Short mmCIF file of N, CA and C in Angstrom, two decimals:
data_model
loop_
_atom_site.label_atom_id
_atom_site.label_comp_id
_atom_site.label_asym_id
_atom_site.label_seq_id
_atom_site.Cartn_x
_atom_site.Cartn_y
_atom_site.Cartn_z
N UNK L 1 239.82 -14.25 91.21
CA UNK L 1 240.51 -14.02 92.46
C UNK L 1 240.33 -15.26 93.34
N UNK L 2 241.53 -15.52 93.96
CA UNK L 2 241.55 -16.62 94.71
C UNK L 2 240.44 -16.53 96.23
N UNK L 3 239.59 -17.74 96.59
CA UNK L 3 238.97 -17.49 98.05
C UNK L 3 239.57 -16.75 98.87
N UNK L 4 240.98 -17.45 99.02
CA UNK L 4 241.46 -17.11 100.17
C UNK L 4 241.62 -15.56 100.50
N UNK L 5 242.06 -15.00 98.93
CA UNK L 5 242.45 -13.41 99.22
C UNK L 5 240.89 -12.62 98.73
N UNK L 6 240.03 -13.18 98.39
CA UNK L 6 238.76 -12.53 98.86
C UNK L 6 238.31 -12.12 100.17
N UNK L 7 238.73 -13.33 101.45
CA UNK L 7 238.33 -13.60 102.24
C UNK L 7 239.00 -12.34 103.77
N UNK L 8 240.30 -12.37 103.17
CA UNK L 8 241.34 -11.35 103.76
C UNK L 8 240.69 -10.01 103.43
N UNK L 9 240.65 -9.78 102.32
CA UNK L 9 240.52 -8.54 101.93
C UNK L 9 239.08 -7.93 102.42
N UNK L 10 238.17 -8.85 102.96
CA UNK L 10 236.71 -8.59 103.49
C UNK L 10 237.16 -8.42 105.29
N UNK L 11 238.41 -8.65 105.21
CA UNK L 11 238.72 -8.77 106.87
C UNK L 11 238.39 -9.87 107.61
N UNK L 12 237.88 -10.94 106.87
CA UNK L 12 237.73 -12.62 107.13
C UNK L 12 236.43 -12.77 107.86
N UNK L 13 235.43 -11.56 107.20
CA UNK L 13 234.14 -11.95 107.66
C UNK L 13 233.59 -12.24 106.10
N UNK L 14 232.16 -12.84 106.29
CA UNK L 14 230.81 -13.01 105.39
C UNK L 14 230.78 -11.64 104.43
N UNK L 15 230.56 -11.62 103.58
CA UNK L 15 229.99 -10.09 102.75
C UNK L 15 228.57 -10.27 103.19
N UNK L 16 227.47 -11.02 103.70
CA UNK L 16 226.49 -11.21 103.92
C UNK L 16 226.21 -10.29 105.41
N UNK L 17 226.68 -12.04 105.94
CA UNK L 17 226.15 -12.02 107.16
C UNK L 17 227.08 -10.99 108.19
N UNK L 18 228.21 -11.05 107.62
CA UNK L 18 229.42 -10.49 108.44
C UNK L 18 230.06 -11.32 109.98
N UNK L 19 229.41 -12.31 109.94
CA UNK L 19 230.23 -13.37 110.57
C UNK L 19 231.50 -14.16 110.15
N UNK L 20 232.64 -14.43 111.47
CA UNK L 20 234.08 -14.71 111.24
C UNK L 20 233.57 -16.04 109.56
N UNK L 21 234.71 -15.91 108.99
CA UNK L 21 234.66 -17.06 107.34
C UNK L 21 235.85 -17.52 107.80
N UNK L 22 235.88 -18.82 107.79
CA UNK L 22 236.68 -19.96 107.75
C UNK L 22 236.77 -20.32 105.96
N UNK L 23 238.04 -20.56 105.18
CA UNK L 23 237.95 -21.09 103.92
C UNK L 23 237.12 -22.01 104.18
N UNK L 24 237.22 -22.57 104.54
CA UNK L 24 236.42 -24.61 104.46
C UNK L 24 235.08 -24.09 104.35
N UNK L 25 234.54 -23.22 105.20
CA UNK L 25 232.95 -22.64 104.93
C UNK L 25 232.69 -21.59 103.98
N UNK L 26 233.74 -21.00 103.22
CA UNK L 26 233.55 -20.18 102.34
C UNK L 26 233.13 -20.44 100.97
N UNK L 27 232.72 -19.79 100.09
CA UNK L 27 232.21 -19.96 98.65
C UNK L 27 233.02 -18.54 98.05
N UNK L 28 233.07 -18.85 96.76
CA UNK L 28 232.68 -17.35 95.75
C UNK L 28 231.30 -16.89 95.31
N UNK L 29 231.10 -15.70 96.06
CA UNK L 29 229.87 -15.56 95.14
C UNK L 29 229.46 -14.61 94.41
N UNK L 30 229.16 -14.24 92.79
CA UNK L 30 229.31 -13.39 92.34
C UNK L 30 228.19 -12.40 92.28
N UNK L 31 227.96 -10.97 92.09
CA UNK L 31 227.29 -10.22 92.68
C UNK L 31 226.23 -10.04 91.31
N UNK L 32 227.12 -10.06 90.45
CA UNK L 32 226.12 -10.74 88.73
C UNK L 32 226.53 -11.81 88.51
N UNK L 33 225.12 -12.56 88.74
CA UNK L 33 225.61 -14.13 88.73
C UNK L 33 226.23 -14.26 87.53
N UNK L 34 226.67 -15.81 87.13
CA UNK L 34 227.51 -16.20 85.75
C UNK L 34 226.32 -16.33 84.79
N UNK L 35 225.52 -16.37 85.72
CA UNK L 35 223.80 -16.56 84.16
C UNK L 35 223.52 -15.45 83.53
N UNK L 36 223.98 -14.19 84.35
CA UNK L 36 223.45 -13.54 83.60
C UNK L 36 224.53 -12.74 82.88
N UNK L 37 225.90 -13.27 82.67
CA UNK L 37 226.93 -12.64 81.90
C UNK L 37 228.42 -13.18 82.55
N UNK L 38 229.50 -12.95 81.82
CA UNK L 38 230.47 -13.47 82.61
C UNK L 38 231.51 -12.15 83.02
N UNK L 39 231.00 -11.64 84.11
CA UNK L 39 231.73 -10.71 84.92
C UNK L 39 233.20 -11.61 85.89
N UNK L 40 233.51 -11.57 85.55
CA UNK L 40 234.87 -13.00 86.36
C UNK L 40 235.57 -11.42 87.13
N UNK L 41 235.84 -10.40 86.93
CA UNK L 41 236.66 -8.96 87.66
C UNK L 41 236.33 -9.49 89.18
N UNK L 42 237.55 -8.99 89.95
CA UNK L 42 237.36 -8.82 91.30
C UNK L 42 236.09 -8.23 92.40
N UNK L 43 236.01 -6.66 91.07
CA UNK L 43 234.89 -6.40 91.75
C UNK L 43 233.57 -6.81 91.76
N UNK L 44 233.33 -7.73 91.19
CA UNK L 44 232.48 -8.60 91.34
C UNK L 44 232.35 -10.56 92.24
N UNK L 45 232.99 -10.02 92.97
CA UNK L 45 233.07 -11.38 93.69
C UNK L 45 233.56 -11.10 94.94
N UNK L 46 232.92 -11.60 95.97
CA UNK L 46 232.62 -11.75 97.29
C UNK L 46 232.92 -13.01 97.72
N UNK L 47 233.70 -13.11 99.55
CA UNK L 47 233.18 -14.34 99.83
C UNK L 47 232.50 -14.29 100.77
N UNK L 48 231.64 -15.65 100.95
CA UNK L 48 230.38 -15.84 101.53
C UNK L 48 230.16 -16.93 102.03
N UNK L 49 229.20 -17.50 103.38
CA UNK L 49 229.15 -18.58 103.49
C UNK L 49 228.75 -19.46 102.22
N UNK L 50 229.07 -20.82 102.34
CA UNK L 50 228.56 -21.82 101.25
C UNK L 50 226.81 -21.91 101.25
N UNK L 51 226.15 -21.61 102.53
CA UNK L 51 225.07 -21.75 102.55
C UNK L 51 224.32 -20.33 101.86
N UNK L 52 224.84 -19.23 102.14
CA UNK L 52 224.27 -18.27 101.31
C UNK L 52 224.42 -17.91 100.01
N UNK L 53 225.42 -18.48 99.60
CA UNK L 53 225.70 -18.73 98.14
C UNK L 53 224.62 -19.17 97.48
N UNK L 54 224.37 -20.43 97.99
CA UNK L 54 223.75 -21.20 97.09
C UNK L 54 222.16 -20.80 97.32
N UNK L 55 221.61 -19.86 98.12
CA UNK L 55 220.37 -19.28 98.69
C UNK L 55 220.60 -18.12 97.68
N UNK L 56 221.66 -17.45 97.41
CA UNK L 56 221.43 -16.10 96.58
C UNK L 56 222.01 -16.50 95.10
N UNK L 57 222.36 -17.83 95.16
CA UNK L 57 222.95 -18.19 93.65
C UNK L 57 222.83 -17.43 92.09
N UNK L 58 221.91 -17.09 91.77
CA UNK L 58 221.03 -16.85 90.19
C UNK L 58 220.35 -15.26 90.66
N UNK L 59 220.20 -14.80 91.86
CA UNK L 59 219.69 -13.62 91.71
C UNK L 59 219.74 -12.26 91.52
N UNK L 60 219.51 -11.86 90.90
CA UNK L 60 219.84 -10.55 90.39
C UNK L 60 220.26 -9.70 91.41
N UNK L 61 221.43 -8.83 91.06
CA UNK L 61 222.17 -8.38 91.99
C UNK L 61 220.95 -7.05 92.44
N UNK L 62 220.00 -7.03 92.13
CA UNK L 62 219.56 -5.71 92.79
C UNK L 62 218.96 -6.67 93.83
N UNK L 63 218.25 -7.48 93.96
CA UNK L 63 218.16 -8.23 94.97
C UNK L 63 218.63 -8.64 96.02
N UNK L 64 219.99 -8.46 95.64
CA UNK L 64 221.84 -9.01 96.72
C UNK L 64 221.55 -7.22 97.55
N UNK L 65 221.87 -6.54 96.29
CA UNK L 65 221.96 -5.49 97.44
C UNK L 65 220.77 -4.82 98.13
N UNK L 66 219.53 -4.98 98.27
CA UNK L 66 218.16 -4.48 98.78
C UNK L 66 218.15 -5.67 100.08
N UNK L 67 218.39 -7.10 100.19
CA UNK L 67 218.76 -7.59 101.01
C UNK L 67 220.08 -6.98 101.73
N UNK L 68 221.15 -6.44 101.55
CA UNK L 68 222.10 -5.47 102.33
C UNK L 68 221.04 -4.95 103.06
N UNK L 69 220.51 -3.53 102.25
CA UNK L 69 220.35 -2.75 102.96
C UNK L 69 219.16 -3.24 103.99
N UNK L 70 217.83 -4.01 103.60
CA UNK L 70 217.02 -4.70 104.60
C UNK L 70 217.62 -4.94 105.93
N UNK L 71 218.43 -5.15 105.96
CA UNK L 71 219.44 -5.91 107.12
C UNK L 71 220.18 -5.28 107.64
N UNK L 72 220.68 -4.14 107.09
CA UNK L 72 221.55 -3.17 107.77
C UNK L 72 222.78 -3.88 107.72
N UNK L 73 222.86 -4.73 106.29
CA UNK L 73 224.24 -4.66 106.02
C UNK L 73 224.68 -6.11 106.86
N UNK L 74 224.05 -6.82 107.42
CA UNK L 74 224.02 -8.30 108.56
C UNK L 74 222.76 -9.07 108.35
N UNK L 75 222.94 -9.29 107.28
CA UNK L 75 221.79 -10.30 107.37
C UNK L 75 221.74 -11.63 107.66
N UNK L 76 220.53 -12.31 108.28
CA UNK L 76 220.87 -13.67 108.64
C UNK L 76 221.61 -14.86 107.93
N UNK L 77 222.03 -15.25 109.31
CA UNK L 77 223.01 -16.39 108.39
C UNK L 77 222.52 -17.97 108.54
N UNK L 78 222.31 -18.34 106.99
CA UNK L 78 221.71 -19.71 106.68
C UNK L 78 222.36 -20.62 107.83
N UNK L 79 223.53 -20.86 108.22
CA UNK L 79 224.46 -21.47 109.34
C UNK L 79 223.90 -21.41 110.50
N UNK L 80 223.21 -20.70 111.25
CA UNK L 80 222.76 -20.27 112.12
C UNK L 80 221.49 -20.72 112.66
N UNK L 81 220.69 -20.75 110.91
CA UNK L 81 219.07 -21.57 111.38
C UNK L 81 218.49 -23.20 110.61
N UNK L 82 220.36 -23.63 110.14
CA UNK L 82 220.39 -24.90 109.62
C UNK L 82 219.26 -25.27 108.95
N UNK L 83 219.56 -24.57 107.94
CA UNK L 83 218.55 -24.85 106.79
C UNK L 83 218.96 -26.00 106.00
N UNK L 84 217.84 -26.68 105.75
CA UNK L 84 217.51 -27.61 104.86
C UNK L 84 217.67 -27.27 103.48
N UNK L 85 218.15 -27.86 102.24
CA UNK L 85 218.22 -27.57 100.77
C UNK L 85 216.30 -27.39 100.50
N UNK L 86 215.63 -27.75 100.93
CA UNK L 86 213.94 -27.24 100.82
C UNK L 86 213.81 -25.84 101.45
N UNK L 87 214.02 -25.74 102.72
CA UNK L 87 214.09 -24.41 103.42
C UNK L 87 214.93 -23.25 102.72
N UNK L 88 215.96 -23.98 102.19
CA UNK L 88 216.62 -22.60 101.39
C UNK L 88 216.23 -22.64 100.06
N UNK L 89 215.21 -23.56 99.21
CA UNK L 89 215.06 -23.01 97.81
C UNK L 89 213.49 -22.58 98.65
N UNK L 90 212.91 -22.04 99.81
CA UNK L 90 212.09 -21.72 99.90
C UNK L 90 212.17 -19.97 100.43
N UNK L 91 213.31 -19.60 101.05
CA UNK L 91 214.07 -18.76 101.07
C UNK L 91 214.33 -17.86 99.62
N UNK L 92 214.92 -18.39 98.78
CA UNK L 92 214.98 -18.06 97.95
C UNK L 92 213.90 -17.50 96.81
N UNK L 93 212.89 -18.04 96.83
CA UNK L 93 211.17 -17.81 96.66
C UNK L 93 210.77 -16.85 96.88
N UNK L 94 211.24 -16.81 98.36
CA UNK L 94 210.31 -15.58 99.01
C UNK L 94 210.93 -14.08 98.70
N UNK L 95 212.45 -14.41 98.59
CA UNK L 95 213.53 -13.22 98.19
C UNK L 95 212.43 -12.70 97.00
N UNK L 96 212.70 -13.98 96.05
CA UNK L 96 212.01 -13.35 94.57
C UNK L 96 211.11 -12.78 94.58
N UNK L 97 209.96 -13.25 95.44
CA UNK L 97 208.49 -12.95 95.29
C UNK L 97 208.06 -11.66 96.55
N UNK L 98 209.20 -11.24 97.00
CA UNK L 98 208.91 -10.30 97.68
C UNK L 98 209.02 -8.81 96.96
N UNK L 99 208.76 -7.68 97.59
CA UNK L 99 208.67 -6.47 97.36
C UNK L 99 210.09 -5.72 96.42
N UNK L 100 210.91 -6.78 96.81
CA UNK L 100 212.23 -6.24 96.15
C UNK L 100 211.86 -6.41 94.70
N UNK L 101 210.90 -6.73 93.94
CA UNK L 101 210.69 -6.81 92.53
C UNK L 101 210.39 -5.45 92.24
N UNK L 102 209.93 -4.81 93.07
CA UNK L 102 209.21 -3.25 92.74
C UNK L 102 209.69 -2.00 92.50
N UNK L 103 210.18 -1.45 91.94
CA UNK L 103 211.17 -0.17 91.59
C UNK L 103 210.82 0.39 93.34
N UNK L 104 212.15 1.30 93.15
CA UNK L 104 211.72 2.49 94.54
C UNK L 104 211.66 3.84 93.49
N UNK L 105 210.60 4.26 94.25
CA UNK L 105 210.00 5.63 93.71
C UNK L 105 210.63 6.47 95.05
N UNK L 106 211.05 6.82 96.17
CA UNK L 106 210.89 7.78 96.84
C UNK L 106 211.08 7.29 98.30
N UNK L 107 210.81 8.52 98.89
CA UNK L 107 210.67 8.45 100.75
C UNK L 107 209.68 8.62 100.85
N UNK L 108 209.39 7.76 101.96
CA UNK L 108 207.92 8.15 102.81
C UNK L 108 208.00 7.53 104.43
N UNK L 109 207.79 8.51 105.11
CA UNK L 109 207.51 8.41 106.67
C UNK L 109 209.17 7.98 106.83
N UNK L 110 210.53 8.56 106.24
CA UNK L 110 211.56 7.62 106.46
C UNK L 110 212.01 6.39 106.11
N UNK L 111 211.31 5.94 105.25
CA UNK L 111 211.65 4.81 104.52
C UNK L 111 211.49 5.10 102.75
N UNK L 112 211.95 4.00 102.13
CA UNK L 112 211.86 4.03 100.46
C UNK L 112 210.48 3.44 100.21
N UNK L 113 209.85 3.98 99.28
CA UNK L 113 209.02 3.41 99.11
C UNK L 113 208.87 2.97 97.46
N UNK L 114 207.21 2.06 97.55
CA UNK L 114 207.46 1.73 96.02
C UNK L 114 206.23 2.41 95.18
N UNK L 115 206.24 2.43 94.23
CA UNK L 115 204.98 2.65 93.05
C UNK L 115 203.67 2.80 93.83
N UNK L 116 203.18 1.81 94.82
CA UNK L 116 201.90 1.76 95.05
C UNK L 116 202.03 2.07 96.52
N UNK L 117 202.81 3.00 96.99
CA UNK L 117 203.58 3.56 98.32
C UNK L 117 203.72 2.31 99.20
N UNK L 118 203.98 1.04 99.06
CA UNK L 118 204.44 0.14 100.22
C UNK L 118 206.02 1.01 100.70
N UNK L 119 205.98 1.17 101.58
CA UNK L 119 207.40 0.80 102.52
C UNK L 119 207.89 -0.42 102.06
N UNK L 120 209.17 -0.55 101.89
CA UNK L 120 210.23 -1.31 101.52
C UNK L 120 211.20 -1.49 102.31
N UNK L 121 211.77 -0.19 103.47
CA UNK L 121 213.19 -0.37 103.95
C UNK L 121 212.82 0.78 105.01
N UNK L 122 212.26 0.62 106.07
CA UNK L 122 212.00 1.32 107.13
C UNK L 122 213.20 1.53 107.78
N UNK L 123 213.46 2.88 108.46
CA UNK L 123 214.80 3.13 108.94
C UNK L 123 214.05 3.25 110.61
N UNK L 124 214.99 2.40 111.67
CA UNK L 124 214.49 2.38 113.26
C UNK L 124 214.64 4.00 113.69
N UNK L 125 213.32 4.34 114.44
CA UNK L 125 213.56 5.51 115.00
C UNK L 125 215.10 5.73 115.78
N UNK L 126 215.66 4.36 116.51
CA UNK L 126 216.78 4.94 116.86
C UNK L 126 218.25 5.71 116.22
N UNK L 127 218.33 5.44 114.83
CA UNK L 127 218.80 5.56 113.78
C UNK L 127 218.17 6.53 112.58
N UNK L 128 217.44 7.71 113.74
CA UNK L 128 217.14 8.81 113.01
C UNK L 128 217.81 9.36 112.63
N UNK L 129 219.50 9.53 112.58
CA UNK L 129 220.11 10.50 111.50
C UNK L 129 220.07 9.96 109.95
N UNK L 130 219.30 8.40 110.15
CA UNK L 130 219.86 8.22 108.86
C UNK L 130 218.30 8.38 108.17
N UNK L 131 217.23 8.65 108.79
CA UNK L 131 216.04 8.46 108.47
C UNK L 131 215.81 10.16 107.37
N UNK L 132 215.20 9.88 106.46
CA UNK L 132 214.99 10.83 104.94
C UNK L 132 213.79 12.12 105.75
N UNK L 133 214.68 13.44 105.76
CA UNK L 133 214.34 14.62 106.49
C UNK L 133 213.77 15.58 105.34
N UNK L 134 212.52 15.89 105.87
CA UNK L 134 211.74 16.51 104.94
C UNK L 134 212.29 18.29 104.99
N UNK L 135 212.51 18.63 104.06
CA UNK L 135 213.62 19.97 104.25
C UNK L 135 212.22 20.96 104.48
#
């Protein structure tokens, strides 16, 4: 699929960050990277700033989407805190080496938790309808 009609069809924001996408700042980026198979289908491709592309390049899409939900769906945008190609393969590090490696087992206190009960994805008290209600 062409940028341009990726870009429309997202309503001409980020799939990330959800900030306005200009083509000239846009990328493709696929949600299973090309390393790990060649998914080329629509539904697999997003556009995105060029800077978050290349920050989420190779990572496994459960990673793409646990960063969604971390963020509530807006997550920061590389553009914003002019990252350096060091700063963003350091970014990228931390993605890996963070908690998102850990299966989710469950709820706890309103959030998902993992194997060894860390919290993973705390939901804000203000946004208690969406917080996990103990029946």
């Amino acid at each position: 699929m062409k940028l341009n009609t990726l870009i429309h069809r997202q309503g001409g924001f980020c799939f990330y960050c959800r900030k306005p996408l200009l083509e000239r700042d846009a990328s493709i980026e696929h949600i299973i990277p090309s390393s790990m198979g060649d998914y080329q289908g629509f539904t697999n491709q997003v556009a995105c700033c060029t800077l978050m592309n290349s920050i989420l390049q190779d990572l496994p899409p459960k990673h793409k989407i646990e960063l969604l939900l971390n963020w509530w769906g807006r997550s920061p945008c590389p553009k914003d805190m002019a990252l350096s190609l060091k700063e963003i393969e350091k970014q990228r590090q931390s993605i890996l080496n963070s908690s998102f490696n850990e299966p989710i087992y469950g709820y706890k206190d309103g959030g998902l938790i993992t194997a060894d009960e860390n919290v993973i994805l705390e939901v804000p008290e203000e946004l208690d309808e969406l917080r996990f209600k103990k029946e």
